[in-house]
Amino acid sequence: MAEIVLEGMDKIYGGDVKAVDDLNLRIEDGEFMVLVGPSGCGKSTALRMIAGLEEISAGTLVIGDEIVNDRPPKDRDIAMVFQNYALYPHMSVEQNLAFGLKLRKVAKTEIARRVADAAEMLGLEPYLKRKPGALSGGQRQRVAMGRAIVREPRAFLMDEPLSNLDAKLRVQMRASLNQLHERLGVTTVYVTHDQIEAMTLGDRVAVLRDGRLQQVDTPKRLFDSPVNLFVAGFIGSPSMNFVNAEFERDGEGAALVFADHKLPVSESLMEARPGLKEYLGRSLILGIRPSDFSDAEFESNDAPRLEVTANVTEELGTEINVIFGIDAPPVRHEDATALAKDAAGDDEDSAEAALPLGDNRSQFTARVSPRSKVKPGSVISLSVDVSQLHFFDQVSGLAIGHPDNV
């Protein structure tokens, strides 16, 4: 096992296109680190630089206690798992698992031991004599992982290994990956565009955008305390709701006013967010997670409420997503536009069109109990947990009161 340290790493294409820009990241020995972000954010490029498949334009890469910038991939003692499995179709599962070890001239008895151990670990024993073409997608991915495991490397690098699997298999494979990491304890760097994968797998998660690191932290802290508008909107599903709001004095306290709604802000919340008081009398961007709404019919507390009309309801069995409009324009910030562009598949026209719900109104999502009787077109009273509100500067997009921004 080994610590991996990226110090000021750049990757420049064509003289001036920076795919990775001044990336500083320390991956602890035995840690499962996930790199996540939208398409084109530089996460796969960073992984390939660690692997030695891309030349480092600037900066330093340390694996263990060695600078490895100029070392070829075979001398870095890492094993990579690719999105497309990269198995040899003419070889059996057993031969695929053993092939890399044979190239390294490992003793036959040691190869047999490692292959048997990996096959048992991954449940591949019944398939050892089969060719990849006779396996399911999940089985082929387990073979690809087994081929990395038998290497017994200092680190695993995984580039979207589950993206070709269907939803049910992805859930099963995430559980398998968690168990494998618990058992092996090998430093792992895992790339994905799927933030649910990132949140369920990573000891820590590094969020990238346009080649730059936005925030690195545990999944819970990323969710609870995003550093900026982009991270707040990217982490969480459904994503955080945003609206421009006026932060006003309200009698002895303070309140956020947007459209025809008003939410109180307690003194304790202002004290917990350093710098928030300086926004009194000014505009800011308010963020509310869908999970911080609830159907007021099932709440006995005196939490503030919003009366809204449901446009769409998504009944998921364990919860209902209520999609509704707010009579306020969508937030026009580069971070919000980047999130819409990612959702629209990098099509700028689609991204622009994705921002408004209609008539220049903001689209909100609330996640409520499956007991709720809400239906499309019905009015619902939503209770809001105002202790969990998020606040962002309208110009910089930075989270107000976040420790990294104070």
Short mmCIF file of C-alpha atoms in Angstrom, two decimals:
data_model
loop_
_atom_site.label_atom_id
_atom_site.label_comp_id
_atom_site.label_asym_id
_atom_site.label_seq_id
_atom_site.Cartn_x
_atom_site.Cartn_y
_atom_site.Cartn_z
CA MET A 1 0.00 0.00 0.00
CA ALA A 2 1.06 3.58 -0.48
CA GLU A 3 0.16 7.21 -0.01
CA ILE A 4 -0.37 9.13 -3.27
CA VAL A 5 0.35 12.87 -3.35
CA LEU A 6 -0.43 15.22 -6.24
CA GLU A 7 1.36 18.55 -5.91
CA GLY A 8 0.46 21.37 -8.30
CA MET A 9 -0.22 18.96 -11.16
CA ASP A 10 -1.19 20.33 -14.59
CA LYS A 11 -2.11 18.66 -17.84
CA ILE A 12 -1.95 20.94 -20.85
CA TYR A 13 -3.02 19.94 -24.35
CA GLY A 14 -2.26 21.87 -27.54
CA GLY A 15 -0.15 24.42 -25.76
CA ASP A 16 -2.89 26.24 -23.83
CA VAL A 17 -5.81 23.87 -23.03
CA LYS A 18 -5.60 22.91 -19.34
CA ALA A 19 -7.41 19.64 -18.70
CA VAL A 20 -6.05 19.58 -15.13
CA ASP A 21 -5.14 22.85 -13.44
CA ASP A 22 -2.91 23.04 -10.35
CA LEU A 23 -4.31 19.89 -8.73
CA ASN A 24 -3.19 19.39 -5.12
CA LEU A 25 -4.48 16.26 -3.43
CA ARG A 26 -3.16 13.90 -0.75
CA ILE A 27 -4.61 10.36 -0.83
CA GLU A 28 -3.82 8.59 2.41
CA ASP A 29 -2.37 5.09 2.64
CA GLY A 30 -5.30 2.66 2.41
CA GLU A 31 -7.86 5.37 1.61
CA PHE A 32 -10.67 5.00 -0.93
CA MET A 33 -10.63 8.36 -2.74
CA VAL A 34 -13.28 9.16 -5.34
CA LEU A 35 -12.77 11.79 -8.05
CA VAL A 36 -16.15 13.06 -9.23
CA GLY A 37 -17.41 15.78 -11.52
CA PRO A 38 -19.22 16.41 -14.79
CA SER A 39 -17.95 15.23 -18.16
CA GLY A 40 -14.73 16.99 -19.15
CA CYS A 41 -13.81 18.08 -15.63
CA GLY A 42 -10.38 16.37 -15.75
CA LYS A 43 -11.02 13.45 -13.40
CA SER A 44 -10.06 10.68 -15.86
CA THR A 45 -7.07 12.70 -17.05
CA ALA A 46 -5.86 13.01 -13.45
CA LEU A 47 -6.25 9.26 -12.97
CA ARG A 48 -4.32 8.55 -16.17
CA MET A 49 -1.50 10.83 -14.98
CA ILE A 50 -1.29 8.82 -11.76
CA ALA A 51 -1.18 5.64 -13.85
CA GLY A 52 1.51 7.00 -16.16
CA LEU A 53 -0.74 6.84 -19.22
CA GLU A 54 -0.66 10.65 -19.58
CA GLU A 55 2.45 12.78 -19.27
CA ILE A 56 2.43 15.31 -16.43
CA SER A 57 2.82 18.83 -17.85
CA ALA A 58 3.79 20.40 -14.51
CA GLY A 59 3.85 19.50 -10.84
CA THR A 60 4.91 16.44 -8.88
CA LEU A 61 3.41 12.99 -8.36
CA VAL A 62 4.56 10.95 -5.36
CA ILE A 63 3.57 7.32 -4.79
CA GLY A 64 4.82 5.97 -1.49
CA ASP A 65 7.95 7.97 -0.85
CA GLU A 66 9.06 8.18 -4.50
CA ILE A 67 8.58 10.85 -7.14
CA VAL A 68 7.31 8.90 -10.15
CA ASN A 69 6.73 11.60 -12.80
CA ASP A 70 9.13 9.97 -15.24
CA ARG A 71 8.49 6.33 -14.36
CA PRO A 72 6.66 4.18 -16.93
CA PRO A 73 3.33 2.61 -15.84
CA LYS A 74 4.85 -0.85 -15.30
CA ASP A 75 7.26 0.54 -12.71
CA ARG A 76 4.69 2.39 -10.60
CA ASP A 77 3.29 -0.77 -8.96
CA ILE A 78 -0.34 0.17 -9.57
CA ALA A 79 -3.20 -1.77 -11.16
CA MET A 80 -5.93 -0.18 -13.25
CA VAL A 81 -9.53 -1.27 -13.86
CA PHE A 82 -11.11 0.21 -16.98
CA GLN A 83 -14.69 1.01 -17.95
CA ASN A 84 -14.68 -1.47 -20.86
CA TYR A 85 -13.19 -4.42 -18.89
CA ALA A 86 -10.25 -4.84 -21.36
CA LEU A 87 -10.33 -8.65 -21.16
CA TYR A 88 -8.70 -10.96 -23.71
CA PRO A 89 -11.67 -12.63 -25.47
CA HIS A 90 -9.72 -15.73 -26.56
CA MET A 91 -8.55 -16.52 -23.01
CA SER A 92 -10.50 -18.18 -20.23
CA VAL A 93 -11.26 -16.33 -16.99
CA GLU A 94 -8.40 -18.21 -15.33
CA GLN A 95 -5.98 -17.25 -18.11
CA ASN A 96 -7.11 -13.61 -18.00
CA LEU A 97 -6.45 -13.49 -14.27
CA ALA A 98 -3.02 -15.08 -14.62
CA PHE A 99 -1.82 -13.29 -17.76
CA GLY A 100 -0.26 -10.22 -16.12
CA LEU A 101 1.55 -12.36 -13.56
CA LYS A 102 2.99 -14.58 -16.29
CA LEU A 103 4.37 -11.52 -18.06
CA ARG A 104 6.11 -10.59 -14.81
CA LYS A 105 7.51 -14.12 -14.60
CA VAL A 106 5.89 -14.86 -11.24
CA ALA A 107 6.35 -18.46 -10.13
CA LYS A 108 3.60 -20.86 -11.26
CA THR A 109 2.72 -21.89 -7.72
CA GLU A 110 2.36 -18.24 -6.69
CA ILE A 111 0.22 -17.50 -9.75
CA ALA A 112 -2.06 -20.42 -8.89
CA ARG A 113 -2.41 -19.20 -5.30
CA ARG A 114 -3.23 -15.63 -6.26
CA VAL A 115 -5.71 -16.65 -8.96
CA ALA A 116 -7.46 -19.05 -6.59
CA ASP A 117 -7.64 -16.39 -3.84
CA ALA A 118 -9.04 -13.75 -6.20
CA ALA A 119 -11.56 -16.18 -7.71
CA GLU A 120 -12.81 -17.15 -4.26
CA MET A 121 -12.97 -13.51 -3.14
CA LEU A 122 -15.00 -12.47 -6.19
CA GLY A 123 -17.18 -15.56 -6.57
CA LEU A 124 -15.57 -16.47 -9.90
CA GLU A 125 -14.70 -20.09 -9.15
CA PRO A 126 -17.58 -21.56 -11.27
CA TYR A 127 -16.49 -19.49 -14.29
CA LEU A 128 -12.73 -20.04 -14.41
CA LYS A 129 -12.87 -22.13 -17.61
CA ARG A 130 -15.30 -19.84 -19.43
CA LYS A 131 -14.38 -17.21 -22.01
CA PRO A 132 -15.44 -13.56 -21.39
CA GLY A 133 -18.09 -13.82 -24.13
CA ALA A 134 -19.97 -16.38 -22.03
CA LEU A 135 -20.16 -14.06 -19.00
CA SER A 136 -22.59 -11.34 -17.98
CA GLY A 137 -21.46 -7.73 -17.71
CA GLY A 138 -21.19 -7.98 -13.93
CA GLN A 139 -19.13 -11.17 -14.17
CA ARG A 140 -16.78 -9.60 -16.72
CA GLN A 141 -16.27 -6.61 -14.45
CA ARG A 142 -15.43 -8.94 -11.56
CA VAL A 143 -12.83 -10.63 -13.77
CA ALA A 144 -11.34 -7.21 -14.57
CA MET A 145 -11.15 -6.46 -10.85
CA GLY A 146 -9.69 -9.88 -10.16
CA ARG A 147 -6.93 -9.23 -12.67
CA ALA A 148 -6.03 -6.10 -10.70
CA ILE A 149 -6.26 -7.87 -7.33
CA VAL A 150 -3.87 -10.70 -8.27
CA ARG A 151 -1.19 -8.10 -8.95
CA GLU A 152 -1.18 -7.20 -5.21
CA PRO A 153 -0.24 -3.62 -6.16
CA ARG A 154 0.42 -0.59 -3.98
CA ALA A 155 -2.71 1.09 -5.36
CA PHE A 156 -5.81 0.43 -7.46
CA LEU A 157 -6.92 2.97 -10.05
CA MET A 158 -10.50 2.55 -11.31
CA ASP A 159 -11.92 4.53 -14.23
CA GLU A 160 -15.76 4.42 -14.16
CA PRO A 161 -15.71 0.61 -13.82
CA LEU A 162 -19.47 0.28 -13.22
CA SER A 163 -20.81 2.63 -15.89
CA ASN A 164 -21.59 -0.18 -18.36
CA LEU A 165 -23.73 -2.09 -15.86
CA ASP A 166 -27.47 -1.74 -15.34
CA ALA A 167 -28.79 0.00 -12.23
CA LYS A 168 -29.36 -3.16 -10.16
CA LEU A 169 -25.92 -4.55 -10.95
CA ARG A 170 -24.30 -1.22 -10.09
CA VAL A 171 -25.82 -1.37 -6.62
CA GLN A 172 -24.57 -4.94 -6.15
CA MET A 173 -21.09 -4.09 -7.44
CA ARG A 174 -20.85 -1.02 -5.17
CA ALA A 175 -21.48 -3.31 -2.21
CA SER A 176 -18.83 -5.73 -3.52
CA LEU A 177 -16.31 -2.91 -3.94
CA ASN A 178 -16.91 -1.74 -0.39
CA GLN A 179 -16.35 -5.26 0.93
CA LEU A 180 -13.22 -5.69 -1.18
CA HIS A 181 -11.72 -2.47 0.10
CA GLU A 182 -12.49 -3.43 3.70
CA ARG A 183 -10.77 -6.77 3.13
CA LEU A 184 -7.75 -5.62 1.12
CA GLY A 185 -7.19 -2.13 2.51
CA VAL A 186 -5.35 -1.06 -0.65
CA THR A 187 -5.15 2.64 -1.57
CA THR A 188 -7.81 3.17 -4.24
CA VAL A 189 -8.48 6.10 -6.57
CA TYR A 190 -11.87 5.78 -8.22
CA VAL A 191 -13.26 8.00 -10.99
CA THR A 192 -16.98 8.44 -11.62
CA HIS A 193 -19.44 11.02 -12.92
CA ASP A 194 -22.16 9.47 -10.74
CA GLN A 195 -22.34 11.35 -7.44
CA ILE A 196 -24.38 8.53 -5.82
CA GLU A 197 -21.45 6.18 -6.49
CA ALA A 198 -19.10 8.79 -5.10
CA MET A 199 -21.12 9.25 -1.90
CA THR A 200 -21.57 5.53 -1.22
CA LEU A 201 -18.01 4.40 -1.97
CA GLY A 202 -15.58 7.13 -0.96
CA ASP A 203 -13.85 7.59 2.35
CA ARG A 204 -13.39 11.07 0.90
CA VAL A 205 -14.62 12.60 -2.32
CA ALA A 206 -12.82 15.16 -4.48
CA VAL A 207 -15.15 17.30 -6.63
CA LEU A 208 -13.60 18.69 -9.83
CA ARG A 209 -14.84 21.24 -12.32
CA ASP A 210 -13.01 22.48 -15.42
CA GLY A 211 -9.82 20.79 -14.27
CA ARG A 212 -9.77 22.47 -10.86
CA LEU A 213 -10.39 20.93 -7.46
CA GLN A 214 -13.47 22.49 -5.88
CA GLN A 215 -13.63 20.64 -2.56
CA VAL A 216 -12.38 17.42 -0.99
CA ASP A 217 -14.04 16.01 2.11
CA THR A 218 -16.07 13.12 3.49
CA PRO A 219 -19.37 12.46 1.71
CA LYS A 220 -21.38 13.70 4.70
CA ARG A 221 -19.47 16.98 5.00
CA LEU A 222 -19.72 17.60 1.25
CA PHE A 223 -23.49 17.17 1.52
CA ASP A 224 -23.91 19.18 4.72
CA SER A 225 -21.33 21.90 4.07
CA PRO A 226 -20.59 22.49 0.37
CA VAL A 227 -17.96 25.14 -0.28
CA ASN A 228 -19.73 26.76 -3.22
CA LEU A 229 -22.83 26.77 -5.40
CA PHE A 230 -21.40 24.22 -7.83
CA VAL A 231 -20.60 21.58 -5.18
CA ALA A 232 -23.94 22.21 -3.49
CA GLY A 233 -25.81 21.56 -6.72
CA PHE A 234 -23.68 18.66 -7.90
CA ILE A 235 -23.71 16.65 -4.67
CA GLY A 236 -27.12 15.30 -3.70
CA SER A 237 -29.96 13.72 -5.68
CA PRO A 238 -32.31 15.39 -6.37
CA SER A 239 -30.03 18.40 -6.41
CA MET A 240 -30.28 21.41 -4.12
CA ASN A 241 -32.88 24.06 -4.93
CA PHE A 242 -31.61 27.62 -5.46
CA VAL A 243 -33.41 30.97 -5.48
CA ASN A 244 -32.37 34.61 -5.15
CA ALA A 245 -33.65 36.00 -1.86
CA GLU A 246 -33.63 39.27 0.06
CA PHE A 247 -32.12 38.97 3.55
CA GLU A 248 -34.08 41.39 5.70
CA ARG A 249 -34.61 42.44 9.30
CA ASP A 250 -37.93 41.09 10.54
CA GLY A 251 -38.87 42.64 13.88
CA GLU A 252 -36.31 41.38 16.38
CA GLY A 253 -34.99 38.76 14.00
CA ALA A 254 -34.22 38.25 10.32
CA ALA A 255 -35.95 36.61 7.38
CA LEU A 256 -35.38 35.56 3.79
CA VAL A 257 -37.92 36.87 1.33
CA PHE A 258 -38.39 35.41 -2.16
CA ALA A 259 -41.42 35.45 -4.46
CA ASP A 260 -44.39 35.52 -2.05
CA HIS A 261 -42.61 33.45 0.61
CA LYS A 262 -40.78 34.36 3.82
CA LEU A 263 -38.54 32.10 5.90
CA PRO A 264 -37.20 33.18 9.32
CA VAL A 265 -33.49 32.99 10.09
CA SER A 266 -32.69 32.41 13.75
CA GLU A 267 -29.97 34.18 15.66
CA SER A 268 -28.32 30.81 16.34
CA LEU A 269 -28.13 30.07 12.61
CA MET A 270 -26.58 33.48 11.91
CA GLU A 271 -24.01 32.87 14.65
CA ALA A 272 -23.21 29.46 13.14
CA ARG A 273 -22.52 31.04 9.70
CA PRO A 274 -19.75 33.65 10.16
CA GLY A 275 -20.27 36.62 7.86
CA LEU A 276 -23.98 35.98 7.27
CA LYS A 277 -25.03 39.04 9.30
CA GLU A 278 -23.11 41.23 6.86
CA TYR A 279 -25.68 40.30 4.20
CA LEU A 280 -28.61 41.82 6.10
CA GLY A 281 -30.30 44.29 3.78
CA ARG A 282 -28.73 42.61 0.75
CA SER A 283 -29.56 39.86 -1.73
CA LEU A 284 -28.06 36.38 -1.61
CA ILE A 285 -28.67 32.95 -3.10
CA LEU A 286 -30.68 30.66 -0.86
CA GLY A 287 -30.21 26.88 -1.10
CA ILE A 288 -32.70 24.31 0.22
CA ARG A 289 -32.18 20.57 -0.13
CA PRO A 290 -35.24 18.54 -1.21
CA SER A 291 -34.84 16.40 1.91
CA ASP A 292 -35.27 19.48 4.14
CA PHE A 293 -38.90 19.79 3.05
CA SER A 294 -41.70 17.63 4.44
CA ASP A 295 -45.45 17.43 4.04
CA ALA A 296 -46.75 19.67 6.87
CA GLU A 297 -49.81 17.43 7.26
CA PHE A 298 -47.59 14.89 8.98
CA GLU A 299 -45.61 17.38 11.09
CA SER A 300 -46.60 18.49 14.59
CA ASN A 301 -43.90 21.14 14.92
CA ASP A 302 -44.22 24.86 14.24
CA ALA A 303 -41.66 24.94 11.43
CA PRO A 304 -42.19 27.58 8.71
CA ARG A 305 -44.31 26.47 5.79
CA LEU A 306 -44.58 27.15 2.08
CA GLU A 307 -47.93 26.79 0.32
CA VAL A 308 -47.19 25.59 -3.23
CA THR A 309 -48.92 23.87 -6.13
CA ALA A 310 -47.44 20.55 -7.26
CA ASN A 311 -46.71 20.47 -10.98
CA VAL A 312 -45.31 16.93 -11.08
CA THR A 313 -45.14 14.15 -8.52
CA GLU A 314 -42.73 11.22 -8.74
CA GLU A 315 -43.89 8.35 -6.55
CA LEU A 316 -40.84 6.21 -5.76
CA GLY A 317 -42.33 3.90 -3.14
CA THR A 318 -40.16 5.03 -0.24
CA GLU A 319 -40.70 8.73 -0.97
CA ILE A 320 -42.43 11.18 -3.29
CA ASN A 321 -40.62 13.89 -5.19
CA VAL A 322 -42.82 16.94 -5.54
CA ILE A 323 -41.79 19.32 -8.32
CA PHE A 324 -43.25 22.81 -8.13
CA GLY A 325 -42.65 26.33 -9.38
CA ILE A 326 -41.59 29.41 -7.44
CA ASP A 327 -42.55 32.88 -8.71
CA ALA A 328 -38.94 33.99 -8.90
CA PRO A 329 -36.51 33.91 -11.84
CA PRO A 330 -34.03 31.02 -11.99
CA VAL A 331 -30.63 31.75 -10.48
CA ARG A 332 -28.36 33.09 -13.22
CA HIS A 333 -24.86 32.25 -12.03
CA GLU A 334 -22.07 30.50 -13.91
CA ASP A 335 -22.13 27.65 -11.38
CA ALA A 336 -25.87 27.10 -11.88
CA THR A 337 -25.43 27.24 -15.65
CA ALA A 338 -22.60 24.67 -15.45
CA LEU A 339 -24.88 22.33 -13.48
CA ALA A 340 -27.66 22.73 -16.04
CA LYS A 341 -25.19 22.14 -18.86
CA ASP A 342 -24.02 18.90 -17.26
CA ALA A 343 -27.63 17.74 -16.83
CA ALA A 344 -28.35 18.61 -20.45
CA GLY A 345 -25.36 16.65 -21.77
CA ASP A 346 -23.09 19.58 -22.63
CA ASP A 347 -25.54 21.10 -25.11
CA GLU A 348 -25.51 24.85 -24.46
CA ASP A 349 -28.97 25.47 -25.90
CA SER A 350 -30.43 22.63 -23.85
CA ALA A 351 -28.63 23.90 -20.76
CA GLU A 352 -30.13 27.35 -21.18
CA ALA A 353 -33.57 25.88 -21.78
CA ALA A 354 -33.23 23.61 -18.75
CA LEU A 355 -32.99 26.52 -16.31
CA PRO A 356 -36.57 27.89 -16.35
CA LEU A 357 -39.65 25.81 -15.59
CA GLY A 358 -41.76 28.19 -17.66
CA ASP A 359 -42.70 31.87 -17.52
CA ASN A 360 -39.24 32.54 -16.07
CA ARG A 361 -40.00 30.68 -12.82
CA SER A 362 -37.64 28.61 -10.69
CA GLN A 363 -38.16 24.87 -10.44
CA PHE A 364 -38.00 23.33 -6.96
CA THR A 365 -38.10 19.72 -5.79
CA ALA A 366 -39.29 18.57 -2.36
CA ARG A 367 -38.89 15.04 -1.06
CA VAL A 368 -41.83 14.04 1.12
CA SER A 369 -43.21 10.96 2.86
CA PRO A 370 -44.91 8.28 0.72
CA ARG A 371 -47.92 8.76 3.03
CA SER A 372 -48.51 12.17 1.45
CA LYS A 373 -51.69 12.51 -0.60
CA VAL A 374 -50.14 15.09 -2.94
CA LYS A 375 -51.08 14.82 -6.61
CA PRO A 376 -50.23 16.91 -9.68
CA GLY A 377 -52.20 20.15 -9.56
CA SER A 378 -52.93 19.95 -5.83
CA VAL A 379 -51.85 22.50 -3.23
CA ILE A 380 -49.47 21.20 -0.58
CA SER A 381 -48.19 22.86 2.58
CA LEU A 382 -44.48 22.13 2.88
CA SER A 383 -42.70 22.35 6.21
CA VAL A 384 -39.12 23.68 5.92
CA ASP A 385 -36.24 22.77 8.23
CA VAL A 386 -34.76 26.28 8.37
CA SER A 387 -31.81 25.10 10.49
CA GLN A 388 -30.43 23.42 7.34
CA LEU A 389 -30.63 26.38 4.95
CA HIS A 390 -27.62 27.17 2.76
CA PHE A 391 -26.48 30.66 1.73
CA PHE A 392 -24.29 31.72 -1.20
CA ASP A 393 -22.84 34.99 -2.41
CA GLN A 394 -24.53 36.10 -5.63
CA VAL A 395 -21.28 37.16 -7.31
CA SER A 396 -18.67 34.62 -6.22
CA GLY A 397 -21.02 31.67 -5.63
CA LEU A 398 -19.09 30.87 -2.43
CA ALA A 399 -20.96 29.45 0.55
CA ILE A 400 -21.44 32.11 3.20
CA GLY A 401 -20.02 31.00 6.55
CA HIS A 402 -18.10 27.98 5.20
CA PRO A 403 -14.79 27.60 7.12
CA ASP A 404 -12.78 27.58 3.88
CA ASN A 405 -14.34 30.88 2.76
CA VAL A 406 -14.10 32.87 6.00
#
